[in-house]
Amino acid sequence: MNTSVAKTARLLGAGLRALLVLTLVCGVIYPLAVMGIGQGLFNHQANGSEITSNGKVVGSELIGQRYDLPLKKGEETPAPDLKWFQPRPSNGLGTNTVNTQYKLILSGATNRAGDNEELIQWVKDAKAAVIEDNSVDGYQVKPSDVPPDAVTSSGSGLDPAISPEYADIQVHRVAELNNLDVAQVQKLVNDHTDGRILGFIGEPRVNVLELNIALKALEKG
């Protein structure tokens, strides 16, 4: 009996020591090491890939933002503020059913198949709106000019970037509404177009928030 009790005590002691060691290694040392490496080598990414303007954080490189006019009485959704470059279509901004005090970012896809009639109608309506919004005196957007990302949302609905093609067809509209030269605005798009990662991963893209910050600076200049 005494032998059995002693054996049990040894097992309990070994288990307790293992628990303490694993807690220290996995719960303290490892998280601190990962945090230290992240802050030391990848500080920008570890802190949310923040974008600043005039010394203030205005967003993240990884999360899209909408540029809408204030919601008018009787409207269910606000109209886009067309003086700014517009992002991909998104339902990512809305009120959370739990916390209705703030507008929170809600991420999710439409989960509709490519042959879904409702989705097809959405795309047709979005395409017509893109053509109408971006056609100005001396510049007419053709249906063939409208790229897929101008009429479809990303899987998350929070894509921060658009294709250079979508940015290009917005140049004339943005220039006209901001009383700027088309060549100036086109140069902004060209300067803020990022190529494929490592030359072969992904597609060329334009971060809309960074582009609009540069546009705002150009206005002031």
GROMACS .gro file of C-alpha atoms in nm:
model
  221
    1MET     CA    1   0.000   0.000   0.000
    2ASN     CA    2   0.279   0.241   0.090
    3THR     CA    3   0.455   0.153  -0.236
    4SER     CA    4   0.142   0.232  -0.435
    5VAL     CA    5   0.099   0.568  -0.263
    6ALA     CA    6   0.461   0.659  -0.323
    7LYS     CA    7   0.434   0.565  -0.690
    8THR     CA    8   0.122   0.778  -0.726
    9ALA     CA    9   0.295   1.070  -0.556
   10ARG     CA   10   0.591   1.040  -0.795
   11LEU     CA   11   0.358   1.036  -1.095
   12LEU     CA   12   0.170   1.338  -0.968
   13GLY     CA   13   0.496   1.520  -0.907
   14ALA     CA   14   0.619   1.438  -1.257
   15GLY     CA   15   0.291   1.552  -1.408
   16LEU     CA   16   0.299   1.877  -1.213
   17ARG     CA   17   0.656   1.947  -1.323
   18ALA     CA   18   0.562   1.878  -1.685
   19LEU     CA   19   0.265   2.110  -1.655
   20LEU     CA   20   0.479   2.389  -1.512
   21VAL     CA   21   0.751   2.347  -1.776
   22LEU     CA   22   0.503   2.338  -2.066
   23THR     CA   23   0.317   2.638  -1.924
   24LEU     CA   24   0.641   2.833  -1.898
   25VAL     CA   25   0.766   2.734  -2.244
   26CYS     CA   26   0.439   2.746  -2.441
   27GLY     CA   27   0.256   3.011  -2.241
   28VAL     CA   28   0.535   3.256  -2.162
   29ILE     CA   29   0.866   3.204  -2.341
   30TYR     CA   30   0.730   3.114  -2.687
   31PRO     CA   31   0.471   3.398  -2.708
   32LEU     CA   32   0.732   3.650  -2.589
   33ALA     CA   33   0.984   3.519  -2.843
   34VAL     CA   34   0.733   3.540  -3.128
   35MET     CA   35   0.625   3.889  -3.022
   36GLY     CA   36   0.987   4.001  -2.992
   37ILE     CA   37   1.078   3.868  -3.338
   38GLY     CA   38   0.766   4.025  -3.487
   39GLN     CA   39   0.834   4.366  -3.332
   40GLY     CA   40   1.203   4.350  -3.413
   41LEU     CA   41   1.194   4.225  -3.772
   42PHE     CA   42   0.838   4.290  -3.889
   43ASN     CA   43   0.728   4.588  -3.682
   44HIS     CA   44   0.501   4.736  -3.949
   45GLN     CA   45   0.316   4.412  -4.015
   46ALA     CA   46   0.298   4.313  -3.649
   47ASN     CA   47   0.122   4.639  -3.565
   48GLY     CA   48  -0.150   4.607  -3.827
   49SER     CA   49   0.021   4.743  -4.142
   50GLU     CA   50  -0.103   5.089  -4.049
   51ILE     CA   51  -0.127   5.373  -4.298
   52THR     CA   52  -0.076   5.726  -4.167
   53SER     CA   53  -0.166   6.066  -4.306
   54ASN     CA   54  -0.054   6.392  -4.145
   55GLY     CA   55   0.080   6.195  -3.851
   56LYS     CA   56  -0.247   6.014  -3.783
   57VAL     CA   57  -0.338   5.650  -3.844
   58VAL     CA   58  -0.613   5.648  -4.108
   59GLY     CA   59  -0.635   5.278  -4.191
   60SER     CA   60  -0.453   4.959  -4.276
   61GLU     CA   61  -0.287   4.837  -4.595
   62LEU     CA   62  -0.483   4.513  -4.553
   63ILE     CA   63  -0.841   4.639  -4.510
   64GLY     CA   64  -1.045   4.829  -4.766
   65GLN     CA   65  -1.244   5.142  -4.696
   66ARG     CA   66  -1.546   5.291  -4.866
   67TYR     CA   67  -1.573   5.651  -4.988
   68ASP     CA   68  -1.938   5.745  -4.964
   69LEU     CA   69  -2.144   6.059  -4.924
   70PRO     CA   70  -2.338   6.106  -4.597
   71LEU     CA   71  -2.651   5.893  -4.586
   72LYS     CA   72  -2.952   6.101  -4.686
   73LYS     CA   73  -3.298   6.069  -4.540
   74GLY     CA   74  -3.487   5.787  -4.708
   75GLU     CA   75  -3.173   5.618  -4.844
   76GLU     CA   76  -3.091   5.262  -4.743
   77THR     CA   77  -2.734   5.281  -4.870
   78PRO     CA   78  -2.520   5.592  -4.919
   79ALA     CA   79  -2.416   5.705  -5.266
   80PRO     CA   80  -2.045   5.689  -5.353
   81ASP     CA   81  -1.845   6.009  -5.324
   82LEU     CA   82  -1.717   6.015  -5.682
   83LYS     CA   83  -1.442   6.272  -5.620
   84TRP     CA   84  -1.242   5.983  -5.474
   85PHE     CA   85  -1.117   5.663  -5.630
   86GLN     CA   86  -1.367   5.390  -5.547
   87PRO     CA   87  -1.279   5.043  -5.411
   88ARG     CA   88  -1.427   4.710  -5.509
   89PRO     CA   89  -1.796   4.657  -5.435
   90SER     CA   90  -1.833   4.561  -5.070
   91ASN     CA   91  -2.093   4.507  -4.804
   92GLY     CA   92  -1.819   4.494  -4.544
   93LEU     CA   93  -1.921   4.802  -4.351
   94GLY     CA   94  -2.234   4.782  -4.142
   95THR     CA   95  -2.376   4.772  -3.792
   96ASN     CA   96  -2.321   4.469  -3.578
   97THR     CA   97  -2.641   4.317  -3.434
   98VAL     CA   98  -2.475   4.289  -3.094
   99ASN     CA   99  -2.320   4.636  -3.083
  100THR     CA  100  -2.528   4.889  -3.275
  101GLN     CA  101  -2.347   5.192  -3.137
  102TYR     CA  102  -2.062   5.171  -3.386
  103LYS     CA  103  -2.032   5.072  -3.748
  104LEU     CA  104  -1.805   4.770  -3.746
  105ILE     CA  105  -1.630   4.588  -4.026
  106LEU     CA  106  -1.816   4.270  -4.115
  107SER     CA  107  -1.638   4.033  -4.350
  108GLY     CA  108  -1.797   3.774  -4.576
  109ALA     CA  109  -1.866   3.669  -4.934
  110THR     CA  110  -2.199   3.649  -5.117
  111ASN     CA  111  -2.183   3.267  -5.132
  112ARG     CA  112  -2.372   3.271  -5.462
  113ALA     CA  113  -2.284   3.058  -5.762
  114GLY     CA  114  -2.173   3.213  -6.089
  115ASP     CA  115  -2.505   3.129  -6.255
  116ASN     CA  116  -2.717   3.269  -5.971
  117GLU     CA  117  -2.975   3.507  -6.125
  118GLU     CA  118  -2.951   3.756  -5.840
  119LEU     CA  119  -2.573   3.772  -5.865
  120ILE     CA  120  -2.591   3.813  -6.242
  121GLN     CA  121  -2.830   4.105  -6.199
  122TRP     CA  122  -2.601   4.260  -5.937
  123VAL     CA  123  -2.311   4.245  -6.181
  124LYS     CA  124  -2.516   4.395  -6.463
  125ASP     CA  125  -2.636   4.679  -6.242
  126ALA     CA  126  -2.285   4.742  -6.110
  127LYS     CA  127  -2.142   4.747  -6.462
  128ALA     CA  128  -2.401   4.999  -6.578
  129ALA     CA  129  -2.323   5.218  -6.275
  130VAL     CA  130  -1.947   5.202  -6.340
  131ILE     CA  131  -1.998   5.307  -6.701
  132GLU     CA  132  -2.230   5.592  -6.606
  133ASP     CA  133  -2.020   5.720  -6.314
  134ASN     CA  134  -1.691   5.720  -6.503
  135SER     CA  135  -1.803   5.852  -6.840
  136VAL     CA  136  -1.735   6.227  -6.860
  137ASP     CA  137  -1.709   6.484  -7.137
  138GLY     CA  138  -1.447   6.361  -7.381
  139TYR     CA  139  -1.415   6.017  -7.224
  140GLN     CA  140  -1.664   5.733  -7.263
  141VAL     CA  141  -1.621   5.406  -7.074
  142LYS     CA  142  -1.702   5.104  -7.290
  143PRO     CA  143  -1.854   4.785  -7.143
  144SER     CA  144  -1.539   4.599  -7.248
  145ASP     CA  145  -1.329   4.844  -7.044
  146VAL     CA  146  -1.490   4.742  -6.713
  147PRO     CA  147  -1.271   4.485  -6.532
  148PRO     CA  148  -1.419   4.209  -6.310
  149ASP     CA  149  -1.305   4.368  -5.984
  150ALA     CA  150  -1.515   4.677  -6.061
  151VAL     CA  151  -1.837   4.475  -6.042
  152THR     CA  152  -1.761   4.190  -5.801
  153SER     CA  153  -1.647   4.185  -5.440
  154SER     CA  154  -1.358   3.982  -5.306
  155GLY     CA  155  -1.413   3.673  -5.095
  156SER     CA  156  -1.378   3.874  -4.774
  157GLY     CA  157  -1.553   4.184  -4.904
  158LEU     CA  158  -1.270   4.392  -4.757
  159ASP     CA  159  -1.014   4.393  -5.037
  160PRO     CA  160  -0.796   4.707  -5.002
  161ALA     CA  161  -0.674   4.703  -5.363
  162ILE     CA  162  -0.815   4.733  -5.713
  163SER     CA  163  -0.666   4.644  -6.049
  164PRO     CA  164  -0.476   4.910  -6.246
  165GLU     CA  165  -0.747   4.875  -6.511
  166TYR     CA  166  -1.019   4.975  -6.267
  167ALA     CA  167  -0.810   5.266  -6.140
  168ASP     CA  168  -0.743   5.381  -6.498
  169ILE     CA  169  -1.110   5.411  -6.594
  170GLN     CA  170  -1.168   5.630  -6.286
  171VAL     CA  171  -0.892   5.878  -6.372
  172HIS     CA  172  -1.095   6.112  -6.595
  173ARG     CA  173  -1.383   6.131  -6.347
  174VAL     CA  174  -1.156   6.201  -6.051
  175ALA     CA  175  -0.963   6.463  -6.247
  176GLU     CA  176  -1.280   6.643  -6.355
  177LEU     CA  177  -1.444   6.648  -6.011
  178ASN     CA  178  -1.125   6.771  -5.843
  179ASN     CA  179  -1.033   7.025  -6.115
  180LEU     CA  180  -0.706   6.846  -6.182
  181ASP     CA  181  -0.520   6.761  -6.499
  182VAL     CA  182  -0.582   6.408  -6.627
  183ALA     CA  183  -0.209   6.349  -6.669
  184GLN     CA  184  -0.149   6.440  -6.302
  185VAL     CA  185  -0.408   6.192  -6.179
  186GLN     CA  186  -0.289   5.920  -6.417
  187LYS     CA  187   0.064   5.965  -6.283
  188LEU     CA  188  -0.070   5.911  -5.930
  189VAL     CA  189  -0.221   5.579  -6.039
  190ASN     CA  190   0.101   5.475  -6.213
  191ASP     CA  191   0.312   5.569  -5.910
  192HIS     CA  192   0.086   5.369  -5.675
  193THR     CA  193   0.063   5.055  -5.887
  194ASP     CA  194   0.242   4.761  -5.727
  195GLY     CA  195   0.360   4.473  -5.943
  196ARG     CA  196   0.340   4.102  -5.874
  197ILE     CA  197   0.505   3.989  -5.551
  198LEU     CA  198   0.854   3.857  -5.635
  199GLY     CA  199   0.764   3.911  -5.998
  200PHE     CA  200   0.526   3.617  -6.031
  201ILE     CA  201   0.286   3.596  -5.733
  202GLY     CA  202  -0.057   3.757  -5.763
  203GLU     CA  203  -0.157   4.039  -5.996
  204PRO     CA  204  -0.063   4.409  -6.024
  205ARG     CA  205  -0.271   4.613  -5.782
  206VAL     CA  206  -0.341   4.964  -5.653
  207ASN     CA  207  -0.409   5.029  -5.284
  208VAL     CA  208  -0.712   5.260  -5.288
  209LEU     CA  209  -0.649   5.422  -4.949
  210GLU     CA  210  -0.289   5.509  -5.033
  211LEU     CA  211  -0.398   5.641  -5.373
  212ASN     CA  212  -0.665   5.865  -5.221
  213ILE     CA  213  -0.420   5.998  -4.962
  214ALA     CA  214  -0.189   6.096  -5.249
  215LEU     CA  215  -0.485   6.252  -5.430
  216LYS     CA  216  -0.570   6.461  -5.123
  217ALA     CA  217  -0.209   6.579  -5.104
  218LEU     CA  218  -0.219   6.671  -5.473
  219GLU     CA  219  -0.533   6.877  -5.415
  220LYS     CA  220  -0.359   7.074  -5.141
  221GLY     CA  221  -0.050   7.120  -5.355
   0.00000   0.00000   0.00000
